[in-house]
CSV table of C-alpha atoms in Angstrom, one decimal:
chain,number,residue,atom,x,y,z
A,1,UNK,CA,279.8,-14.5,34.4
A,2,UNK,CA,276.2,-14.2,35.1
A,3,UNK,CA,274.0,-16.9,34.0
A,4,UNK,CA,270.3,-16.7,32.9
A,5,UNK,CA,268.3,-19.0,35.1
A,6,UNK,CA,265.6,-21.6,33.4
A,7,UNK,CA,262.7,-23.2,35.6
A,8,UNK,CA,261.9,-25.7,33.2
A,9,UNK,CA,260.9,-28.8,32.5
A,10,UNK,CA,256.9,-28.3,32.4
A,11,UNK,CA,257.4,-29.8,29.7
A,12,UNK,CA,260.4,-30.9,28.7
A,13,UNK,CA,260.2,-29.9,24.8
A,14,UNK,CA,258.8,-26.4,25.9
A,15,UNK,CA,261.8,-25.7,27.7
A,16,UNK,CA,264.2,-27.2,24.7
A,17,UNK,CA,261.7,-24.3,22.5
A,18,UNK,CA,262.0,-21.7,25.2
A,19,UNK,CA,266.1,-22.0,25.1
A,20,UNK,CA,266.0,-22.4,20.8
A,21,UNK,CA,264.2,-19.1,20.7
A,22,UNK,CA,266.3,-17.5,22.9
A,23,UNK,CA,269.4,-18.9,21.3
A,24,UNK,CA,267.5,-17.5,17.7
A,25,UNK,CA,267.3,-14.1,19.4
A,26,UNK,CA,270.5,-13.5,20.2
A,27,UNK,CA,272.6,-11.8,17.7
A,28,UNK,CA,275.9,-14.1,17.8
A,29,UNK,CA,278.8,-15.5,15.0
A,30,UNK,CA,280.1,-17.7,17.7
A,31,UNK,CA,279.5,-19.6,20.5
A,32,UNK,CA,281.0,-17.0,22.7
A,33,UNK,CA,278.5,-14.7,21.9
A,34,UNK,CA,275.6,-16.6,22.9
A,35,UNK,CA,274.1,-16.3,26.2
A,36,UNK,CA,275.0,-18.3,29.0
A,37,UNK,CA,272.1,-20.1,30.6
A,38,UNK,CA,271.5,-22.6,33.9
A,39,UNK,CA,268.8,-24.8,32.9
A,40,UNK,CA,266.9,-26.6,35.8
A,41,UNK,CA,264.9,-29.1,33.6
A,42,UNK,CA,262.7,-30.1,36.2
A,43,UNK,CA,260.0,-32.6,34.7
A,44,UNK,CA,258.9,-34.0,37.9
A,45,UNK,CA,256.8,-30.7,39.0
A,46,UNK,CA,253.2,-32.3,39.9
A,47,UNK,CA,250.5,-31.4,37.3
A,48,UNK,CA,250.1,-27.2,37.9
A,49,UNK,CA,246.8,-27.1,36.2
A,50,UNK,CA,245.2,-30.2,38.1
A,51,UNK,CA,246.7,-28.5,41.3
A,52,UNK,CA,244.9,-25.5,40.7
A,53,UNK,CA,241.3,-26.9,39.7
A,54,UNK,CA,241.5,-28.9,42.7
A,55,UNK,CA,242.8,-26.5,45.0
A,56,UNK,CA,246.2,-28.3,46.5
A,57,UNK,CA,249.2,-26.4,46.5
A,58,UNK,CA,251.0,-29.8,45.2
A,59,UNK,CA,253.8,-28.3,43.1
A,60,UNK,CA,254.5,-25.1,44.9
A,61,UNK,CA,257.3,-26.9,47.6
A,62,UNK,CA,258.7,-28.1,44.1
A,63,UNK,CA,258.7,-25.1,42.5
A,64,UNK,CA,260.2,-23.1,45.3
A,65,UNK,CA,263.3,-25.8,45.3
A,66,UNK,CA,263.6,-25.3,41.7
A,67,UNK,CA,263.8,-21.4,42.6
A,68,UNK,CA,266.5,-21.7,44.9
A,69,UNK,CA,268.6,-24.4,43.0
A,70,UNK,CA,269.0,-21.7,40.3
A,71,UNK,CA,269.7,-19.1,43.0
A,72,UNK,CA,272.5,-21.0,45.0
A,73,UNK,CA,274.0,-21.0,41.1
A,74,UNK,CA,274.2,-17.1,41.4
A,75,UNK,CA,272.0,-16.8,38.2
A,76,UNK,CA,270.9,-12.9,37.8
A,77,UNK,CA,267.5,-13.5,36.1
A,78,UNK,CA,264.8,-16.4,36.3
A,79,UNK,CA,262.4,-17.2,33.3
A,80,UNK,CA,259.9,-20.1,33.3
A,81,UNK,CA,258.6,-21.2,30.4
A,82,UNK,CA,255.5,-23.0,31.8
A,83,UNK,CA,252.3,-20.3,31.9
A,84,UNK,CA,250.0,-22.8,34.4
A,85,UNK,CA,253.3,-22.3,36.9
A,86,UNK,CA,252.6,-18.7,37.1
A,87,UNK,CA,249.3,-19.3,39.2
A,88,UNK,CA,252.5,-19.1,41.9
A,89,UNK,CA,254.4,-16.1,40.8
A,90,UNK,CA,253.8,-14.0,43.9
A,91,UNK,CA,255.2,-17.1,46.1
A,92,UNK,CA,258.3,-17.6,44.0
A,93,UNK,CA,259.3,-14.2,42.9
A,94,UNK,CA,259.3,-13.3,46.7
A,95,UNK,CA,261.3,-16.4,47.6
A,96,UNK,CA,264.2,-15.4,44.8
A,97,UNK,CA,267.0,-13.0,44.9
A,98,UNK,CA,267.1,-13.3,41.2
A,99,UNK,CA,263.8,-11.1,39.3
A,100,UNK,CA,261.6,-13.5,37.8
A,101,UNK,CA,259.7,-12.6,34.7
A,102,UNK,CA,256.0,-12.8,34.0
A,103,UNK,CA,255.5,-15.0,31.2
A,104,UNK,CA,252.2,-13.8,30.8
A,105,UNK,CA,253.1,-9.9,31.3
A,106,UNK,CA,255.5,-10.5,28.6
A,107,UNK,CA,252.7,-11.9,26.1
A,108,UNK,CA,250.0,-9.5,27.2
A,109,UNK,CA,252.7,-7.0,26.2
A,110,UNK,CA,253.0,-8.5,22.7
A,111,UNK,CA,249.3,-8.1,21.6
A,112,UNK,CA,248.8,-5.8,18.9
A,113,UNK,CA,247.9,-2.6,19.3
A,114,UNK,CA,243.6,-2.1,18.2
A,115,UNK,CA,243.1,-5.6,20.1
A,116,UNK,CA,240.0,-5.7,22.2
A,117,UNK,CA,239.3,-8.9,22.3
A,118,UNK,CA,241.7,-11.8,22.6
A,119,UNK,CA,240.9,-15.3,22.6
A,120,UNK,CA,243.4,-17.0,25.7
A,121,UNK,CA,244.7,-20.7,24.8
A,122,UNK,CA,245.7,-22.7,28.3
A,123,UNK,CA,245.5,-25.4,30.9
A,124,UNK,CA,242.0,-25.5,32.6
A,125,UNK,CA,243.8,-24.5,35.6
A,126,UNK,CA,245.6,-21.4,34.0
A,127,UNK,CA,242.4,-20.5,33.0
A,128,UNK,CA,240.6,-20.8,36.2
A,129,UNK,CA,243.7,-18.9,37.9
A,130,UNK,CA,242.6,-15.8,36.1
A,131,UNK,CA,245.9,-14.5,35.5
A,132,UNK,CA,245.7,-14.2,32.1
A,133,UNK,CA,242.4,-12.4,32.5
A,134,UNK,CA,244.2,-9.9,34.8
A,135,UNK,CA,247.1,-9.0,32.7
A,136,UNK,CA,244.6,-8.1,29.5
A,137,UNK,CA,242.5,-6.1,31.6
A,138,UNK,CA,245.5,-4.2,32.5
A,139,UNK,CA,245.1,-3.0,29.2
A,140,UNK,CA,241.2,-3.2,28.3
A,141,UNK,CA,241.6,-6.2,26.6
A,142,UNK,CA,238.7,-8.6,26.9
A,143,UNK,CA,240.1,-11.8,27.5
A,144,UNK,CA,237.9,-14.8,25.2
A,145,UNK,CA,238.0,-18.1,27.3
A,146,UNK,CA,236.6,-21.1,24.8
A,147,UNK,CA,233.9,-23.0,25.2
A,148,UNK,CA,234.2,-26.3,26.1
A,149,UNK,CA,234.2,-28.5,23.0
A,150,UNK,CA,237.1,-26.2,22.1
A,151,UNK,CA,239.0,-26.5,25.4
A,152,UNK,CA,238.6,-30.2,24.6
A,153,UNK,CA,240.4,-29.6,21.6
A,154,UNK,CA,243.4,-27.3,23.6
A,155,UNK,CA,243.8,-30.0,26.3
A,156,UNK,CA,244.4,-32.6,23.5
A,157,UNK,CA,247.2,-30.6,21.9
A,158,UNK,CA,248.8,-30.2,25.2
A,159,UNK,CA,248.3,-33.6,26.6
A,160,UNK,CA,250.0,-34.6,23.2
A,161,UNK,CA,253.0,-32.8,23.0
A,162,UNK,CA,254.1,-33.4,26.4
A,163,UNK,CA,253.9,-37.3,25.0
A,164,UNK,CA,256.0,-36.4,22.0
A,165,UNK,CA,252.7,-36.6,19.7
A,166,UNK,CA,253.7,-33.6,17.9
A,167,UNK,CA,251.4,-34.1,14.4
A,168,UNK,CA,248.3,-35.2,16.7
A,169,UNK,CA,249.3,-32.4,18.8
A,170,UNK,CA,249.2,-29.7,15.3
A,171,UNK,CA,246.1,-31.2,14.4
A,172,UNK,CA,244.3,-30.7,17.2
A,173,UNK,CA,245.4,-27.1,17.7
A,174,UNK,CA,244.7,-26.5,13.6
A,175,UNK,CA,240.8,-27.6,14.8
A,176,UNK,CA,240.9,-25.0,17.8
A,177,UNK,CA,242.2,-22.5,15.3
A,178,UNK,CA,239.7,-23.0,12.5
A,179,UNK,CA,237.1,-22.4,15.3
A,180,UNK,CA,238.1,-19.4,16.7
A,181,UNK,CA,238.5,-17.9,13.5
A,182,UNK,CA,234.8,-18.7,12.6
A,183,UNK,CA,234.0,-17.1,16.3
A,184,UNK,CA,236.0,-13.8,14.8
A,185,UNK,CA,238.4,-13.7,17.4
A,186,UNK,CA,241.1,-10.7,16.3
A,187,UNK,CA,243.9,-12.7,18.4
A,188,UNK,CA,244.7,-15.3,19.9
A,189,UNK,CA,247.4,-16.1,23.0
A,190,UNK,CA,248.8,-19.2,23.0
A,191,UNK,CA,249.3,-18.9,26.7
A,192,UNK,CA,250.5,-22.6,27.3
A,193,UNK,CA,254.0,-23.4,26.4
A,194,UNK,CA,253.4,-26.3,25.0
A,195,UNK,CA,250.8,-24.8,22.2
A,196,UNK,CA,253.7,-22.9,20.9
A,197,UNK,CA,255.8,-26.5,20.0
A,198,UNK,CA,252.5,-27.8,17.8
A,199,UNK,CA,252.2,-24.6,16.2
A,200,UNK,CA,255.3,-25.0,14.6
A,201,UNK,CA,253.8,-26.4,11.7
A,202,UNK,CA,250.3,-24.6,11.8
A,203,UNK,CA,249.3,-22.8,8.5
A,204,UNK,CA,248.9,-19.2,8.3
A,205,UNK,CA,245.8,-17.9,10.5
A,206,UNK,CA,243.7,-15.0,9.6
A,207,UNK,CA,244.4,-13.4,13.2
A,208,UNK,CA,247.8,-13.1,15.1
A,209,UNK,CA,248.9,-15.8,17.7
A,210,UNK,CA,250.9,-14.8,20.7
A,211,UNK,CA,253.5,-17.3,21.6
A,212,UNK,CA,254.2,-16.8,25.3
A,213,UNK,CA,257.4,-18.8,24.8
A,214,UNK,CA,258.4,-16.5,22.1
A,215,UNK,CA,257.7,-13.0,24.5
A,216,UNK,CA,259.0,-14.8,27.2
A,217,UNK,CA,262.5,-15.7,25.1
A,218,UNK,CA,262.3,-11.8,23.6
A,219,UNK,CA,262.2,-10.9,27.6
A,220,UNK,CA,264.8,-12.7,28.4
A,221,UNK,CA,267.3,-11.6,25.4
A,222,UNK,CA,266.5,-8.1,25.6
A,223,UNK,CA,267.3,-8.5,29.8
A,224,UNK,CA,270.8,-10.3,29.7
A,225,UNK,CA,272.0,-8.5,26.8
A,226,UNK,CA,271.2,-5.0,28.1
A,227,UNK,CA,273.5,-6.4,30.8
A,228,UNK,CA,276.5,-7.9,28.5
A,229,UNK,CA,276.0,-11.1,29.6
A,230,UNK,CA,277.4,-12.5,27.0
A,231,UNK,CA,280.4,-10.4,26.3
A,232,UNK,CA,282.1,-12.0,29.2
A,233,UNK,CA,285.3,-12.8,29.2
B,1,UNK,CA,266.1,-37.2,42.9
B,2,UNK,CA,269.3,-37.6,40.6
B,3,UNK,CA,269.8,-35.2,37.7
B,4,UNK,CA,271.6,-35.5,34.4
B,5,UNK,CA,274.2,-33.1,34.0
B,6,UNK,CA,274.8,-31.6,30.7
B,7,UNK,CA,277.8,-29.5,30.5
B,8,UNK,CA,276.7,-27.8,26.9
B,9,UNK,CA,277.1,-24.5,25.3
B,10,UNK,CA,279.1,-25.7,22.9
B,11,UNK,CA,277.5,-24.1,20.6
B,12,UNK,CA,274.5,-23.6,22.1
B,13,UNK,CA,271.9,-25.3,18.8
B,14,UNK,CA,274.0,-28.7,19.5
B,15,UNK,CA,272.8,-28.6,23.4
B,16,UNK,CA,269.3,-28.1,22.2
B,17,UNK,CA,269.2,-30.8,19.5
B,18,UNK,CA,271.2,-33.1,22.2
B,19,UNK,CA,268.7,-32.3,25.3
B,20,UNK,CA,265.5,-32.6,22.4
B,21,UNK,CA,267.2,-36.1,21.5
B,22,UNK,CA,267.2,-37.0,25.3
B,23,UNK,CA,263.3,-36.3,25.6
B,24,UNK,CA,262.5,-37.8,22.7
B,25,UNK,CA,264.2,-41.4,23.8
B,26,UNK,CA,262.4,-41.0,26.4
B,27,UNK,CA,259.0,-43.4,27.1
B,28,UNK,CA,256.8,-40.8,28.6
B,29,UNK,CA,253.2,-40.0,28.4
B,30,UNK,CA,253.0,-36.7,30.9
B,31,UNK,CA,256.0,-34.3,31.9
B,32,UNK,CA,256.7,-36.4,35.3
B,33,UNK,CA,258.0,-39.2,33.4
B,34,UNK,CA,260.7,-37.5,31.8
B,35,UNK,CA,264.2,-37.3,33.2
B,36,UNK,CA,265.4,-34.5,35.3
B,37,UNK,CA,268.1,-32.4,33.5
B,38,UNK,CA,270.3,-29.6,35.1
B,39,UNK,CA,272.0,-28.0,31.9
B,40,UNK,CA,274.9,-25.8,32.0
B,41,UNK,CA,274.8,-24.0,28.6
B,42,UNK,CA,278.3,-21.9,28.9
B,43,UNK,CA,278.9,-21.0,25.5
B,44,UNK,CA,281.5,-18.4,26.6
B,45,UNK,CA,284.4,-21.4,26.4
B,46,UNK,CA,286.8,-20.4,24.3
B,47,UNK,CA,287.3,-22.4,20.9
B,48,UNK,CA,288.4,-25.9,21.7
B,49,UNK,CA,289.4,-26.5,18.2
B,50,UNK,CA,291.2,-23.4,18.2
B,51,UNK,CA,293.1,-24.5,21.5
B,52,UNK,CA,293.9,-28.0,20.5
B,53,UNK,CA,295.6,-26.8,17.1
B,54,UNK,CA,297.5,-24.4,18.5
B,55,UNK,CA,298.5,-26.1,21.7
B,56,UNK,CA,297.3,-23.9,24.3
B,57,UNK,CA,295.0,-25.2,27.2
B,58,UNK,CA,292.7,-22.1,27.1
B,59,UNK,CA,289.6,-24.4,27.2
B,60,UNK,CA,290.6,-26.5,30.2
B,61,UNK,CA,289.9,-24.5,33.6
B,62,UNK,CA,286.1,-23.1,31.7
B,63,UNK,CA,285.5,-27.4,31.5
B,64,UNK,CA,286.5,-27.7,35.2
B,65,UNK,CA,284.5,-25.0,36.3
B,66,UNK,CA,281.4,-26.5,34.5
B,67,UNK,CA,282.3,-29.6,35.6
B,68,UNK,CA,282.6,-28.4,39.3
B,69,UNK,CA,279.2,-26.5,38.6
B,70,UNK,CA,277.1,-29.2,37.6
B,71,UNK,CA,279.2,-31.8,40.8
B,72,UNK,CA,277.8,-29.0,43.2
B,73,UNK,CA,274.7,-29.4,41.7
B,74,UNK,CA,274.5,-33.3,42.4
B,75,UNK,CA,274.3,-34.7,39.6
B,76,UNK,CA,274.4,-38.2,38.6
B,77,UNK,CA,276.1,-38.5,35.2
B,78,UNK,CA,278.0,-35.8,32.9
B,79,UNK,CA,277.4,-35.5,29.5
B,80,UNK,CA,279.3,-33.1,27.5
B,81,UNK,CA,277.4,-32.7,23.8
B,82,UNK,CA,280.2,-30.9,21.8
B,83,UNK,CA,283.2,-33.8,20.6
B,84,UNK,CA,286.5,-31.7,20.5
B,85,UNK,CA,286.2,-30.6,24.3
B,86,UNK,CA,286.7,-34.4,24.7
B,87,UNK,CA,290.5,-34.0,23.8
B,88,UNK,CA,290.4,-32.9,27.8
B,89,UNK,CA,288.2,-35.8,28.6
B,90,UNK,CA,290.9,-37.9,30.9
B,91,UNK,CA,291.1,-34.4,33.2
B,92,UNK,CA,287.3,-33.5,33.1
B,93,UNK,CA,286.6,-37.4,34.2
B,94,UNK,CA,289.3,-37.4,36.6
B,95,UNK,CA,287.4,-33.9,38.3
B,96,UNK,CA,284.2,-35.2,38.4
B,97,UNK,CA,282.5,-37.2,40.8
B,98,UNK,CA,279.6,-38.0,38.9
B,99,UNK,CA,280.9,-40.3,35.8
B,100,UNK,CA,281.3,-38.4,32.4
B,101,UNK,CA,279.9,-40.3,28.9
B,102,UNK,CA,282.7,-40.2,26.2
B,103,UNK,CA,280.4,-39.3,23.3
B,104,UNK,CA,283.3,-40.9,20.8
B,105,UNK,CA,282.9,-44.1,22.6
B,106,UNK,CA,279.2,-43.9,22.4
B,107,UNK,CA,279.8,-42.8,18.8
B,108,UNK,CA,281.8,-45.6,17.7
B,109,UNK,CA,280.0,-48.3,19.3
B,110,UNK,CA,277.2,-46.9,17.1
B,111,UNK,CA,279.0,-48.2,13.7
B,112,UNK,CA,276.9,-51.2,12.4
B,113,UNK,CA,278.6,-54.3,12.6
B,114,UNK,CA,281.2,-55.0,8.7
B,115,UNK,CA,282.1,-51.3,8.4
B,116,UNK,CA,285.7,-51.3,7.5
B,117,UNK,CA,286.3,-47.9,6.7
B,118,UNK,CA,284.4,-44.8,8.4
B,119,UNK,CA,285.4,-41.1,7.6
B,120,UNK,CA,285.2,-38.7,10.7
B,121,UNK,CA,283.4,-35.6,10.1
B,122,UNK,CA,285.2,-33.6,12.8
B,123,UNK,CA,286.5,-29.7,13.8
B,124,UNK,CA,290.1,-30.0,12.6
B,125,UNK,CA,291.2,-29.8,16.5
B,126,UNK,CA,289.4,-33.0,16.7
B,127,UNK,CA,290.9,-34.7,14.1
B,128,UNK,CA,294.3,-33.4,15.1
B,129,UNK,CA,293.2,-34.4,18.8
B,130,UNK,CA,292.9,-38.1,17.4
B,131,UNK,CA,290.8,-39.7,19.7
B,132,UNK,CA,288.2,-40.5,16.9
B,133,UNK,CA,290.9,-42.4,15.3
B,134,UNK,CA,291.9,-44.2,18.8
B,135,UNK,CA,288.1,-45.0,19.3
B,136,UNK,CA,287.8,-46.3,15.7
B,137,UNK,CA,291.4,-48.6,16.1
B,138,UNK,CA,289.7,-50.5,19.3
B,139,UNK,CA,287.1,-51.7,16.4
B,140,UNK,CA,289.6,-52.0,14.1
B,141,UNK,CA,287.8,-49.5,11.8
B,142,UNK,CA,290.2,-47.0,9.5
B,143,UNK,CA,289.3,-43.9,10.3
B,144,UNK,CA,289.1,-41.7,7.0
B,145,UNK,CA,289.5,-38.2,7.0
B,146,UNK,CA,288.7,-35.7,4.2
B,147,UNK,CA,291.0,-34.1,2.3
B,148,UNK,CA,291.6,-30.4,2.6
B,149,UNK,CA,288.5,-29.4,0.5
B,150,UNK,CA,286.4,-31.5,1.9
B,151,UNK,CA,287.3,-30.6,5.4
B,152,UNK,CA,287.0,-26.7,4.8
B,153,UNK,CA,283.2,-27.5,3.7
B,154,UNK,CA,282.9,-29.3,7.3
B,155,UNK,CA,284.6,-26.1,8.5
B,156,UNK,CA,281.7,-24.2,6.9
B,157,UNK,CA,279.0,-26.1,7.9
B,158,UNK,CA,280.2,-26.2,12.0
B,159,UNK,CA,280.5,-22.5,11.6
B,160,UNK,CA,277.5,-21.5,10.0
B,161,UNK,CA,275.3,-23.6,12.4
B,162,UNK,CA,277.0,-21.7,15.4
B,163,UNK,CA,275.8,-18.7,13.7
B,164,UNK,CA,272.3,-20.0,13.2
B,165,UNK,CA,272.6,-20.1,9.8
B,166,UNK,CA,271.3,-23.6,9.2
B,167,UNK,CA,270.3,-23.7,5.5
B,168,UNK,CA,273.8,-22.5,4.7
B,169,UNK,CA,274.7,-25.3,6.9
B,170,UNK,CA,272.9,-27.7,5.6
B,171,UNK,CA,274.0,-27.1,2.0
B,172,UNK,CA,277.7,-27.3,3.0
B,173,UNK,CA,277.0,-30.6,4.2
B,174,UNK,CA,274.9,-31.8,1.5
B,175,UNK,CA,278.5,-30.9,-0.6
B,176,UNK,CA,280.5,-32.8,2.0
B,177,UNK,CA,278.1,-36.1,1.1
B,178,UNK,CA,278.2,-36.1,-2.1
B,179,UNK,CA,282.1,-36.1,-2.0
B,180,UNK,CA,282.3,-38.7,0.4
B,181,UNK,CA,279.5,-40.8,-1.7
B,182,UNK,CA,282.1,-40.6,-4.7
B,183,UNK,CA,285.0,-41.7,-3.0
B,184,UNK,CA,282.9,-45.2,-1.9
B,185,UNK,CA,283.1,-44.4,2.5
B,186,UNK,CA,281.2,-47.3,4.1
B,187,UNK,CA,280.0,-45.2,7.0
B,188,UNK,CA,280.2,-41.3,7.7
B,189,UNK,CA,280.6,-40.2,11.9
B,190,UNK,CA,278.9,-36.9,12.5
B,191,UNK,CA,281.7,-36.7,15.1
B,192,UNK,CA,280.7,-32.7,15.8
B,193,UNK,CA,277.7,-31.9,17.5
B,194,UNK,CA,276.8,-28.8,15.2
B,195,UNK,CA,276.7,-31.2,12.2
B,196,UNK,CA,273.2,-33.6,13.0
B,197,UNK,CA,272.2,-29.6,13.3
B,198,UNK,CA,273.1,-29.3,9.7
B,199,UNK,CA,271.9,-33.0,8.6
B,200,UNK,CA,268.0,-32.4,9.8
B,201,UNK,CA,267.4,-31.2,6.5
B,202,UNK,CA,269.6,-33.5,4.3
B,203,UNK,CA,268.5,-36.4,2.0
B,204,UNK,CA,269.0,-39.5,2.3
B,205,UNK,CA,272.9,-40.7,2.1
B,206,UNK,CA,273.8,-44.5,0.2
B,207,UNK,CA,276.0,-45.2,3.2
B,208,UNK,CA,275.0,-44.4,7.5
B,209,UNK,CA,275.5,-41.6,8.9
B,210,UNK,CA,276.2,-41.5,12.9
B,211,UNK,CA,275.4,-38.8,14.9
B,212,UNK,CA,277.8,-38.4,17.7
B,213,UNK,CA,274.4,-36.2,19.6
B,214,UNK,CA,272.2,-39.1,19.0
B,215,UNK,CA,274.6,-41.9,20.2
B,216,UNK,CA,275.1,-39.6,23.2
B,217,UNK,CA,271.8,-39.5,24.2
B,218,UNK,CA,271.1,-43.0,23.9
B,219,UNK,CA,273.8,-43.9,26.0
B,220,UNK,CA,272.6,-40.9,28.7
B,221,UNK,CA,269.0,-42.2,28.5
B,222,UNK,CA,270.2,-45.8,29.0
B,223,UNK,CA,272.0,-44.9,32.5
B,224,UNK,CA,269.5,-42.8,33.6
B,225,UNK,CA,266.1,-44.3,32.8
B,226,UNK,CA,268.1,-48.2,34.1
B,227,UNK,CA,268.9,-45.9,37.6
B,228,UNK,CA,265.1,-45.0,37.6
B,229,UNK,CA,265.8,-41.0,37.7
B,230,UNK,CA,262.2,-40.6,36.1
B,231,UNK,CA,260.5,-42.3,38.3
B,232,UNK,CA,261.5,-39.9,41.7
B,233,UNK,CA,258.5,-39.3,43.7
């Protein structure tokens, strides 16, 4: 049996959305056909973004023991459902024998064809990281970072539904949304895992959002079932 | 740092519900005060209902091996969110080194205080099984379980939650209710982890409702947060 691997826990309830879409993904009558996963819920990761704006590598050591606890457990595939994490891709894809997906490849991926400019919804830090920036430009994509009275407004969101604040949490991302769609922003990533968890109850916006837990979870499914992994026996 | 182990998979929806239950009994303002969480989703174990009704032990050595899995992994506590793999709890306890919750002894502690009479809502393997009714006996409760057309809704409802169908699950339920309203039950034990699944969307019910997933997590949150797990540095 090979096992998908989970790095999660950054934060907690985008982890428990990450393994719900995958779970929602997967064409199954029974548990047997669902996909078997190792979940390394790891909550007590340092902060990634405050990390990255101040330049420590705090939560790489961490990050790298989360990597090998899911290797020693033989998984054949790693997903992370934390976007800010991904300012250490290079450093933990090396370190694994398992592949490791690109969250934000995956998203990047996902944004509709005719796109050229996409507003990008993260962490300060994943924002500073510029990976986001680089994976649009792979595909001439101008990347729309938001100004800082609406960054104010994506912080709050996060910072709330890693508390469990999931309505404050909506209604501050329904406030960044009404924004950008004034600004005339033709999509929008929601390139924090935790965005994703207070969209859930976010009316209908004039422009596509791009879950990066959902492109992550569509990753993963279309990976591990390619493979049969679950149609072990 | 000392992880919870959660030996899950079983189905898969019921590990989510139970590991979002855990997170949000949690007191925790930022990701790093959340408990740690290494999560064995292994939906590939065969049907313990199945098993227990024919007599066959086909379930037993998959429990072991997740059992041994999340023992290699160190963890501190086991607990298993699915009810009818708990007719092998005596040989999965005696296995493991870290101590397993029973989650119908967490469950049936739950029952408030004058409840004579308490139907068990239950895979029929379960119900055959019979350790609801033991639990229930040490409280002297009567354990009351529904009649055949009753028990084929419940039969519905577990199913069609495996499958992801949730409003179909969620309606057989609501049917099940509304039976068990007529015939006067003082208290109803969701004693199968796909059925809180089911109940998210159901109405209000004139008598309490347990949910075996809830109870579990209480009692898992309990041990781990009084052992400090979230507070590793």
């Amino acid at each position: 049996m090979t096992m998908i691997g989970v790095l999660g826990g950054m934060g907690p309830l985008a982890t428990v959305d990450f393994m719900e879409k995958v779970i929602g993904l997967t064409r199954a009558e029974s548990d047997q056909q669902h996909l078997p996963m190792m979940v390394a819920n790891l909550p007590q990761i340092p902060d990634r973004s405050r990390s990255i704006l101040g330049g420590d590598e705090a939560p790489l050591p961490y990050l790298l023991k989360g990597i090998d606890l899911l290797n020693r457990n033989e998984v054949g595939l790693i997903a992370i459902p934390c976007n800010s994490s991904h300012h250490w891709y290079a450093q933990m894809s090396a370190r694994s024998a398992a592949p490791v997906l690109h969250i934000a490849e995956t998203c990047v991926a996902a944004v509709p064809a005719g796109v050229s400019r996409a507003a990008v919804l993260a962490t300060r830090g994943a924002l500073a990281s510029g990976f986001y920036q680089r994976a649009l430009a792979t595909r001439d994509i101008e990347p729309v970072v938001p100004d800082d009275a609406t960054q104010h407004a994506v912080d709050i969101c996060i910072r709330d539904v890693k508390a469990g604040r999931l309505a404050e949490g909506s209604a501050a991302l329904a406030d960044v949304l009404a924004t950008l769609a004034d600004g005339g922003v033709q999509a929008a990533i929601m390139g924090c895992t935790e965005i994703p968890v207070a969209a859930r109850q976010a009316g209908a916006t004039a422009f596509p959002l791009i879950d990066s837990t959902l492109e992550l979870a569509r990753a993963t499914v279309a990976y591990a079932t390619a493979r049969g992994w679950n149609t072990f026996r």
